[in-house]
PDB file of C-alpha atoms in Angstrom:
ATOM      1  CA  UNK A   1       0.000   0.000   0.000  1.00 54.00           C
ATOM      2  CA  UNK A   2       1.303   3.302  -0.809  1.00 58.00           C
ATOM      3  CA  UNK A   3       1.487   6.617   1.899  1.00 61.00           C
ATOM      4  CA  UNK A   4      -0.821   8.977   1.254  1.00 65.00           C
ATOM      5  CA  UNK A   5       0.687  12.346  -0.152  1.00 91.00           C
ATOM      6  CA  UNK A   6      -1.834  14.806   1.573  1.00 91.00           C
ATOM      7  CA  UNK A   7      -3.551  14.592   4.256  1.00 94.00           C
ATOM      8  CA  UNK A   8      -7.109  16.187   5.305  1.00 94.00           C
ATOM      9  CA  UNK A   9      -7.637  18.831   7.495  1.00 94.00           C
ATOM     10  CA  UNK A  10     -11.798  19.942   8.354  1.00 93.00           C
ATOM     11  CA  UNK A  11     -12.172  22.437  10.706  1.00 90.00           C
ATOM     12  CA  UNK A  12     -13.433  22.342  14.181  1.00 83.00           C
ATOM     13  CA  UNK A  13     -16.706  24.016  12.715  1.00 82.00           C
ATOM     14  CA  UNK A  14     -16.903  22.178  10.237  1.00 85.00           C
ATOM     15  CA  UNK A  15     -17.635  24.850   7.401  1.00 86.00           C
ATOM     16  CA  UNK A  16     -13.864  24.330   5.694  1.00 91.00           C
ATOM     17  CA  UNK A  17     -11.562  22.284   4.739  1.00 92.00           C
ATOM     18  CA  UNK A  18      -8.156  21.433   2.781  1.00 93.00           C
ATOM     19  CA  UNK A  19      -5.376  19.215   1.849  1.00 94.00           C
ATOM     20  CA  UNK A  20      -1.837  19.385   3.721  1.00 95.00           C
ATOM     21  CA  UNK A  21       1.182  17.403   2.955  1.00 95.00           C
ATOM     22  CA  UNK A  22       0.911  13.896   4.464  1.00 94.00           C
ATOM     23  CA  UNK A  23       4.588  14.259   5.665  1.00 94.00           C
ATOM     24  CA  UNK A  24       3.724  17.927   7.938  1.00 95.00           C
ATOM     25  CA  UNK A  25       2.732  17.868  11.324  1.00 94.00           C
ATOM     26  CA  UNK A  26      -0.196  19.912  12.391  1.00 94.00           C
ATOM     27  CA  UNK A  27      -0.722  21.275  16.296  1.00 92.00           C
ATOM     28  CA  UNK A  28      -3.697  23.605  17.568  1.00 87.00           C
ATOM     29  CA  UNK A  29      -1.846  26.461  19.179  1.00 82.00           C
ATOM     30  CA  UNK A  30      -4.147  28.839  21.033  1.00 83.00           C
ATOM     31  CA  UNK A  31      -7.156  27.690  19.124  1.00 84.00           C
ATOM     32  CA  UNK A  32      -5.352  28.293  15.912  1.00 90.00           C
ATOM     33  CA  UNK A  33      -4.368  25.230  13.610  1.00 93.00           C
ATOM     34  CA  UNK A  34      -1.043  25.081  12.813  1.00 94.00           C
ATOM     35  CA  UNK A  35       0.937  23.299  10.061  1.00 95.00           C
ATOM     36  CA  UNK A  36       5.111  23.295   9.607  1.00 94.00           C
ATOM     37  CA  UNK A  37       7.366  19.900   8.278  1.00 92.00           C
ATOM     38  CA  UNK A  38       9.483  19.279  10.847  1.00 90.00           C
ATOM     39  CA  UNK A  39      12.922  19.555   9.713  1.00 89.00           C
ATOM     40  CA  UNK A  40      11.523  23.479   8.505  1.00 85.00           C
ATOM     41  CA  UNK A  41      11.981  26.862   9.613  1.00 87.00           C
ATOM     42  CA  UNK A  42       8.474  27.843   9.174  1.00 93.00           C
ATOM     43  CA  UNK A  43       4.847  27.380   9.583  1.00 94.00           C
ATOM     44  CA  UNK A  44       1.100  27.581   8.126  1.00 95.00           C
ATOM     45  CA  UNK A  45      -1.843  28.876  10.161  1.00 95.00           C
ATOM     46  CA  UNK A  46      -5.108  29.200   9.724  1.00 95.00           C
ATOM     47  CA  UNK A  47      -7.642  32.041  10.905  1.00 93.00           C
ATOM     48  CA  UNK A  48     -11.186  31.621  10.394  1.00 92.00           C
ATOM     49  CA  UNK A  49     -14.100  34.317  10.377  1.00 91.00           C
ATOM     50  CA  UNK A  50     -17.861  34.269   9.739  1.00 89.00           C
ATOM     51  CA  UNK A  51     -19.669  37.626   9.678  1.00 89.00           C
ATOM     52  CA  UNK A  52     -23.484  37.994  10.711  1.00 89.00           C
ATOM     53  CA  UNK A  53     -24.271  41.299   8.530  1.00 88.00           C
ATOM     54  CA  UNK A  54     -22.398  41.055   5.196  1.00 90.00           C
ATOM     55  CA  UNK A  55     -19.684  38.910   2.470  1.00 89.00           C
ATOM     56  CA  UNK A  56     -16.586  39.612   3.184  1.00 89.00           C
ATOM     57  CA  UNK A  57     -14.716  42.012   0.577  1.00 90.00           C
ATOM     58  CA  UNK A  58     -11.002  40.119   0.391  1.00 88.00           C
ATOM     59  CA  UNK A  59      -9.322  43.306  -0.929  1.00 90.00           C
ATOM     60  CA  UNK A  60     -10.288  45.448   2.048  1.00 91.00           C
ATOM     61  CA  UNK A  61      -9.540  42.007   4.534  1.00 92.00           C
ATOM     62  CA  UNK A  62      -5.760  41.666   2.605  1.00 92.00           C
ATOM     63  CA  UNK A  63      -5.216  45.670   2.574  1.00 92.00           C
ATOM     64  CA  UNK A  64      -6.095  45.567   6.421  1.00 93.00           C
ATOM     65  CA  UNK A  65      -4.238  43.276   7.228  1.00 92.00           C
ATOM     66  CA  UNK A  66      -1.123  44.126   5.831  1.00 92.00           C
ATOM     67  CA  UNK A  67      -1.624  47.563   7.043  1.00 92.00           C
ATOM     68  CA  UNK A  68      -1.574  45.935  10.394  1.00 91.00           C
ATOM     69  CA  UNK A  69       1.871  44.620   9.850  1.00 87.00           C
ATOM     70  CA  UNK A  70       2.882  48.207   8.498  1.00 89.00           C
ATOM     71  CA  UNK A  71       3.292  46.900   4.856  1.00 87.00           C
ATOM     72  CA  UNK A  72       2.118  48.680   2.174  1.00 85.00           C
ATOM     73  CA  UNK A  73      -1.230  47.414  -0.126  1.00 86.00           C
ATOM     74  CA  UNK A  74      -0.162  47.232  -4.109  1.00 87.00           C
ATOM     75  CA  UNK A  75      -2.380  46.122  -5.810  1.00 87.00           C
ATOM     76  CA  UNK A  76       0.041  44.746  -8.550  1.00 88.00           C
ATOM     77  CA  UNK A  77       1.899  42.818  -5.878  1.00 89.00           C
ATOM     78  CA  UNK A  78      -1.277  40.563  -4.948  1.00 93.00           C
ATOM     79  CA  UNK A  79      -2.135  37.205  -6.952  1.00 92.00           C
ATOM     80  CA  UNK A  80      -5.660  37.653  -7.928  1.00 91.00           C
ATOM     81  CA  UNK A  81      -7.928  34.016  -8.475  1.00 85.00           C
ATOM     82  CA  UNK A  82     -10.706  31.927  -7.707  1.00 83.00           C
ATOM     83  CA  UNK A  83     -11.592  28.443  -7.517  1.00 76.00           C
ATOM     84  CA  UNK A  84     -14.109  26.260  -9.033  1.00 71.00           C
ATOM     85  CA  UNK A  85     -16.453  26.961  -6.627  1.00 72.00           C
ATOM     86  CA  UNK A  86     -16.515  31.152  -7.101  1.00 73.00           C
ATOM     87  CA  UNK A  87     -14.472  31.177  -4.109  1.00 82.00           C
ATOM     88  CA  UNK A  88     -12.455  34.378  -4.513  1.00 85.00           C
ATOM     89  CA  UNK A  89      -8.715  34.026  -3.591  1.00 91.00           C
ATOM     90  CA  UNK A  90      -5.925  36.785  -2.916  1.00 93.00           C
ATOM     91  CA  UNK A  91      -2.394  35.853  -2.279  1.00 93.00           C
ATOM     92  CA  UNK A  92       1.049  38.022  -1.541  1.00 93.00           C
ATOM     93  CA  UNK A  93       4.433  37.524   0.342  1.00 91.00           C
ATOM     94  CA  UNK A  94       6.350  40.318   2.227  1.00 88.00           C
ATOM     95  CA  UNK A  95       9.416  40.896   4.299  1.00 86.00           C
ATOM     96  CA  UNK A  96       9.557  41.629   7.137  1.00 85.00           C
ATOM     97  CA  UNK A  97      12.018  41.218  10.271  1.00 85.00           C
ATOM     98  CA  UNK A  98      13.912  38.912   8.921  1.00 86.00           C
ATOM     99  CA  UNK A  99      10.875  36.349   8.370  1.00 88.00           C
ATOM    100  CA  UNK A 100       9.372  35.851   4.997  1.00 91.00           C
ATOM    101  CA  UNK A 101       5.327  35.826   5.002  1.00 91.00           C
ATOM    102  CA  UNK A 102       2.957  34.368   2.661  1.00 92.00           C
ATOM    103  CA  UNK A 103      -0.381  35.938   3.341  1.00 94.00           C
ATOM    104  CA  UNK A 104      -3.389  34.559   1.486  1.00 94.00           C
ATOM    105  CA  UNK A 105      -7.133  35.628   1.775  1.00 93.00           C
ATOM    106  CA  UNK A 106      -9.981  32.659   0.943  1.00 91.00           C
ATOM    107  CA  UNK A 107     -13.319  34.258   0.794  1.00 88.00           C
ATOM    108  CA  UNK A 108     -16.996  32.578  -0.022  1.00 86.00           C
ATOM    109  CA  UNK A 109     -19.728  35.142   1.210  1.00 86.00           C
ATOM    110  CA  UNK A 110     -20.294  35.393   4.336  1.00 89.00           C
ATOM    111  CA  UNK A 111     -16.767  33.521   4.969  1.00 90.00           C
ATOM    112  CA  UNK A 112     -13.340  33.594   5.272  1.00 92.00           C
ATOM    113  CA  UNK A 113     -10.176  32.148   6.114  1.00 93.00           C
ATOM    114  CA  UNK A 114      -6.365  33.788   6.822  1.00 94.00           C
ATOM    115  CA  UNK A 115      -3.827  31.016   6.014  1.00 95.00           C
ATOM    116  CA  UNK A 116      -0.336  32.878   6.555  1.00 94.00           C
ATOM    117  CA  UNK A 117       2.944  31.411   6.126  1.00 95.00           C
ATOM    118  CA  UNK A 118       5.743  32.430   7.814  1.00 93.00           C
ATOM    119  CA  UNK A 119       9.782  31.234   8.050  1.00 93.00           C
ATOM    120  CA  UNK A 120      13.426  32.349   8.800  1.00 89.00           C
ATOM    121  CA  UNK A 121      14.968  30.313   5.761  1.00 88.00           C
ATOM    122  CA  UNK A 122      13.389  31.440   1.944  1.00 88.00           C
ATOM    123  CA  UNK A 123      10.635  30.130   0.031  1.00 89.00           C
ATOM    124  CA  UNK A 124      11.762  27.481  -2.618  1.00 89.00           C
ATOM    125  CA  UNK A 125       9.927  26.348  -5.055  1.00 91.00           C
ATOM    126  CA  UNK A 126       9.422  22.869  -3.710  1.00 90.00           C
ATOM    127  CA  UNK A 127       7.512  24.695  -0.561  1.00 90.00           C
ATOM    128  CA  UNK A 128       6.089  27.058  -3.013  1.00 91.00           C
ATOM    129  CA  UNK A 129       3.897  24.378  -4.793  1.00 90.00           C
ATOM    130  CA  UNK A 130       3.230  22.688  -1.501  1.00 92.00           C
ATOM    131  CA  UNK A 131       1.903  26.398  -0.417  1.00 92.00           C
ATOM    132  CA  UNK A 132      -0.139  26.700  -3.283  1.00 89.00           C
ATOM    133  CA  UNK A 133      -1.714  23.261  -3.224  1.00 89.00           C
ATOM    134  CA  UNK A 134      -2.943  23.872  -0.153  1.00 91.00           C
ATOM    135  CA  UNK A 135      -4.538  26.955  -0.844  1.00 91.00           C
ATOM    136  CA  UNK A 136      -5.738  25.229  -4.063  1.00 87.00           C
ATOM    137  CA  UNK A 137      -7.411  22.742  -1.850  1.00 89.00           C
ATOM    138  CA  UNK A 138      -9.082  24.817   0.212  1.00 90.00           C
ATOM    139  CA  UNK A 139     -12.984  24.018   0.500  1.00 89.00           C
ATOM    140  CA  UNK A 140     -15.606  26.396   2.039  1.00 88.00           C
ATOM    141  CA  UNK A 141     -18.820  24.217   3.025  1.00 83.00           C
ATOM    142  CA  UNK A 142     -22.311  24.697   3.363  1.00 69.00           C
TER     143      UNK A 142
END
């Protein structure tokens, strides 16, 4: 029988989902899920929300959020997609402190999740595509 390459992760609520790299570990830290290999510098976490009035608008939630972090919002520095299921994705990587950040935004309505990346050593592009099948995989339910 062969290993599994991903694993799946569902959320305690149970209204998302996505694929991780069988080979990662994955830890709850502080209610947050948390996802690193564990010979790496770095690690994935995930940050749900669910709003009661409105859908969330992922530009404003990305240009907030970096403004947080005192990093400036370009436009032409944010990967701009969506998935299959009209679930509208935003995606961009900073610097800052030494630590090298992949933020990405997953919206669906009235939904969304924060999945940030963040590592002393550099981004390859081994970890890259691992990043970005995640984020692929990600599943808002109903």
């Amino acid at each position: 029988m062969t290993r599994p390459m991903y694993k799946q992760f569902r959320s305690p609520q149970g209204w998302y989902s996505f694929l991780f790299p069988a080979n990662w570990e994955q830890m709850v830290v502080e209610e947050i899920p948390a996802f690193f290999h564990p010979n790496g510098g770095g690690a994935l976490q995930v940050y749900a929300f669910e709003s009661k009035l409105e859908d969330f608008d992922v530009d404003l939630e990305l240009e907030n959020y970096l403004k947080i972090h005192e990093i400036d919002y370009d436009a032409e520095n944010v990967a701009v997609f969506e998935n299959n299921e009209g679930t509208s994705i935003r995606a961009c990587e900073f610097q800052k402190e030494d630590r090298v950040w992949m933020v990405y935004m997953v919206a669906n309505q009235m939904r969304m999740i924060l999945v940030t990346y963040n590592s002393d050593e550099e981004v390859g592009d081994e970890l890259f595509q691992q990043l970005t099948n995640i984020i692929s995989s990600v599943r808002i339910l109903n």
